[in-house]
Amino acid sequence: MRRVYLDHSATTPVRPEVVQLVNKYLTETFGNPSSVHAFGREARKGVETAREQIAALIKAKPEEIFFTSGGTEADNMAIVGTAMANQTKGKHIITTQIEHHAVLDTCKSLIKQGFEVTFLPVNPDATIDLELLKSSIRDDTILITMMHVNNEVGTILPIKEVGQIAKEKGIIFHVDAVQSFGKLPIDVNEMNIDLLSASGHKIYALKGTGCLYIRKGTKIAPLFFGGSQERKRRPGTENVPGIVAFGLAAHLAGQEMEAEAERLTKLRDKLIDGILEKIPNVQLNGHRTNRLPGHVNVSIRYIEGESLLLMLDMKGIAASSGSACTSGSLDPSHVLLAMGIPHEIAHGSLRMTLGKGTTEEDVDYVLEVLPEIVEKLRSMSPLYNSMKLENNEECSKCTQKR
Ligand SMILES: *Cc1c(COP(=O)(O)O)cnc(C)c1O
C-alpha cells in the first residue's frame, strides 16, 4: 500500500546527508568538546561549524547561538530567562492565544510567580492586530513573545512589524521560529528579533536538539547550572551528534529554501484547491496565501477529525487533527477556538503538512482517497443525515459549553 507522510509539522525524517554525518560523530569523532586532546578538538570543531551554519541562516553571529535540547527548552529559556533577569524592570509579558504550549504553559507558569501575561486574541485567519498589540504595551512590559508561523494552521505572523514596535518601546522580543526556521527567510537584524527558538527535528535533523539565538547584550538568566559549556548559559556536555546534524540540516535548508518553498507552495495549493472543489462544506483554516509553504488545515463539517485520521491511516496517509482529542481531552485545539471557529467545526479539522519527500502523486492520492472517506463518514453520521445542522447545533463532544 502507498504510504504518504503528511505530518511534517510534527516531525520530519532525518535526511541521508545528516544520517551519514551523525554516524561519523557517533563512532569516529566521539570526543567530548571540552577535552584538550585531538578527539575533543575535532568534536569542538564540529560544534562550532554547526554554530556558524545556524547563525548564517538567520543572519546572526555564531557566538549568539546557544544549543539546547530542542524548541521547548529554547522557549523556556527565552521566557523564564528574560523574566528572571528583568523582573526589577517590570513583570508584564505579552504573547498570543495561539502559541505552542511550550510558550503558553511557560508564560502561565510565570503568572504563579507574580508576573502578568496578556494573551492577545487573533483574527479569524490567525493573524494579529498590531494596534491591539500596541495598546497592550505597558510601562512594565519586559517581553513580547510571538511565534513566526503557527504550527496548527500555518499562518505567518507579522514578525517584522512586531519587532519594530518592540524595538521602539525597548521591549525584548522573542520569536518561536520552530515552524519557519529553514523554510522562510529570517533576518534577526532586519526583523529586530532579540531571542529566537529553533528545533532540529522539524528540519530533517535529530529530535532532542535545538537552539536559542540570543542577541548580544540581551539580559537573560540561565535555567541550568553546572558547567561552562555554551558560555555558562546552557551547561552540560554538548549533544555533539545532534548539534552537527542540526547545523548541516540548517545549511542544506538554506540552500534549498527558495526552490523548496516554490515546489511546496504549488503542491499545497493543489491540495487545498482540490479539497475545496471535491468536498462540499469544507473551509480552509488560516490565511489563504500568507501561510507556510506545504501547510494545509481544513475543517470538514459533519465529521469527527479523529475518525477521519483513523480512516486515512488505514489508507496509508499520515495526517493530524486540529483537536487535542488525542491527548485525552475532548476540547478542540486552543488555536482553532482562538480563531473563533465553533467547536463542532473545529472537531472536523484536518492538518496535512507536506515536506521534502512529498510528491505530486502523493497529493493526487490524497485527493482521490479523502473525498471517498468523507462521504463514507458523513453517510454514517446522524448529524449529517438529520440535517439539524444550522447555526444552533450543539457540540455534544465538548466538555466546554459554547
Ligand atoms: C515543535 C514545536 C515546538 C517544540 O519543539 P521541540 O523541539 O519538539 O521541543 C515549539 N514550538 C513550535 C511552534 C513547534 O512547532
mmCIF file with all atom_site columns, C-alpha atoms and ligand atoms in Angstrom, residues 9-10 69-73 75 100 102 147 149 151 176 178-179 199-202 208-209, ligand 1:
data_model
loop_
_atom_site.group_PDB
_atom_site.id
_atom_site.type_symbol
_atom_site.label_atom_id
_atom_site.label_alt_id
_atom_site.label_comp_id
_atom_site.label_asym_id
_atom_site.label_entity_id
_atom_site.label_seq_id
_atom_site.pdbx_PDB_ins_code
_atom_site.Cartn_x
_atom_site.Cartn_y
_atom_site.Cartn_z
_atom_site.occupancy
_atom_site.B_iso_or_equiv
_atom_site.pdbx_formal_charge
_atom_site.auth_seq_id
_atom_site.auth_comp_id
_atom_site.auth_asym_id
_atom_site.auth_atom_id
_atom_site.pdbx_PDB_model_num
ATOM   1  C CA . SER A 1 9   ? 4.936  19.988 11.220 1.00 0.00 ? 9   SER A CA 1
ATOM   2  C CA . ALA A 1 10  ? 5.030  17.270 13.905 1.00 0.00 ? 10  ALA A CA 1
ATOM   3  C CA . SER A 1 69  ? 17.656 20.101 23.864 1.00 0.00 ? 69  SER A CA 1
ATOM   4  C CA . GLY A 1 70  ? 15.045 21.400 21.420 1.00 0.00 ? 70  GLY A CA 1
ATOM   5  C CA . GLY A 1 71  ? 12.461 24.045 20.703 1.00 0.00 ? 71  GLY A CA 1
ATOM   6  C CA . THR A 1 72  ? 10.672 23.563 24.005 1.00 0.00 ? 72  THR A CA 1
ATOM   7  C CA . GLU A 1 73  ? 13.793 24.188 26.048 1.00 0.00 ? 73  GLU A CA 1
ATOM   8  C CA . ASP A 1 75  ? 11.239 28.688 24.511 1.00 0.00 ? 75  ASP A CA 1
ATOM   9  C CA . HIS A 1 100 ? 2.640  26.472 21.056 1.00 0.00 ? 100 HIS A CA 1
ATOM   10 C CA . ALA A 1 102 ? 5.985  25.428 25.072 1.00 0.00 ? 102 ALA A CA 1
ATOM   11 C CA . MET A 1 147 ? 5.565  32.653 17.004 1.00 0.00 ? 147 MET A CA 1
ATOM   12 C CA . VAL A 1 149 ? 4.430  30.566 11.886 1.00 0.00 ? 149 VAL A CA 1
ATOM   13 C CA . ASN A 1 151 ? 2.150  25.138 13.799 1.00 0.00 ? 151 ASN A CA 1
ATOM   14 C CA . ASP A 1 176 ? 9.325  30.923 18.400 1.00 0.00 ? 176 ASP A CA 1
ATOM   15 C CA . VAL A 1 178 ? 10.413 26.426 15.128 1.00 0.00 ? 178 VAL A CA 1
ATOM   16 C CA . GLN A 1 179 ? 7.993  26.157 12.172 1.00 0.00 ? 179 GLN A CA 1
ATOM   17 C CA . SER A 1 199 ? 14.460 22.950 16.575 1.00 0.00 ? 199 SER A CA 1
ATOM   18 C CA . GLY A 1 200 ? 16.373 20.254 14.696 1.00 0.00 ? 200 GLY A CA 1
ATOM   19 C CA . HIS A 1 201 ? 13.735 17.595 14.161 1.00 0.00 ? 201 HIS A CA 1
ATOM   20 C CA . LYS A 1 202 ? 11.403 19.889 12.215 1.00 0.00 ? 202 LYS A CA 1
ATOM   21 C CA . GLY A 1 208 ? 16.241 16.483 21.058 1.00 0.00 ? 208 GLY A CA 1
ATOM   22 C CA . THR A 1 209 ? 18.346 19.272 19.534 1.00 0.00 ? 209 THR A CA 1
HETATM 23 C C1 . LIG B 2 .   ? 7.550  21.548 17.541 1.00 0.00 ? 1   LIG B C1 1
HETATM 24 C C2 . LIG B 2 .   ? 7.392  22.920 18.083 1.00 0.00 ? 1   LIG B C2 1
HETATM 25 C C3 . LIG B 2 .   ? 7.988  23.298 19.305 1.00 0.00 ? 1   LIG B C3 1
HETATM 26 C C4 . LIG B 2 .   ? 8.718  22.303 20.175 1.00 0.00 ? 1   LIG B C4 1
HETATM 27 O O1 . LIG B 2 .   ? 9.965  21.930 19.658 1.00 0.00 ? 1   LIG B O1 1
HETATM 28 P P1 . LIG B 2 .   ? 10.641 20.570 20.196 1.00 0.00 ? 1   LIG B P1 1
HETATM 29 O O2 . LIG B 2 .   ? 11.994 20.573 19.581 1.00 0.00 ? 1   LIG B O2 1
HETATM 30 O O3 . LIG B 2 .   ? 9.780  19.452 19.737 1.00 0.00 ? 1   LIG B O3 1
HETATM 31 O O4 . LIG B 2 .   ? 10.704 20.673 21.685 1.00 0.00 ? 1   LIG B O4 1
HETATM 32 C C5 . LIG B 2 .   ? 7.836  24.597 19.730 1.00 0.00 ? 1   LIG B C5 1
HETATM 33 N N1 . LIG B 2 .   ? 7.144  25.495 19.001 1.00 0.00 ? 1   LIG B N1 1
HETATM 34 C C6 . LIG B 2 .   ? 6.576  25.189 17.827 1.00 0.00 ? 1   LIG B C6 1
HETATM 35 C C7 . LIG B 2 .   ? 5.850  26.236 17.059 1.00 0.00 ? 1   LIG B C7 1
HETATM 36 C C8 . LIG B 2 .   ? 6.665  23.887 17.329 1.00 0.00 ? 1   LIG B C8 1
HETATM 37 O O5 . LIG B 2 .   ? 6.082  23.584 16.176 1.00 0.00 ? 1   LIG B O5 1
#
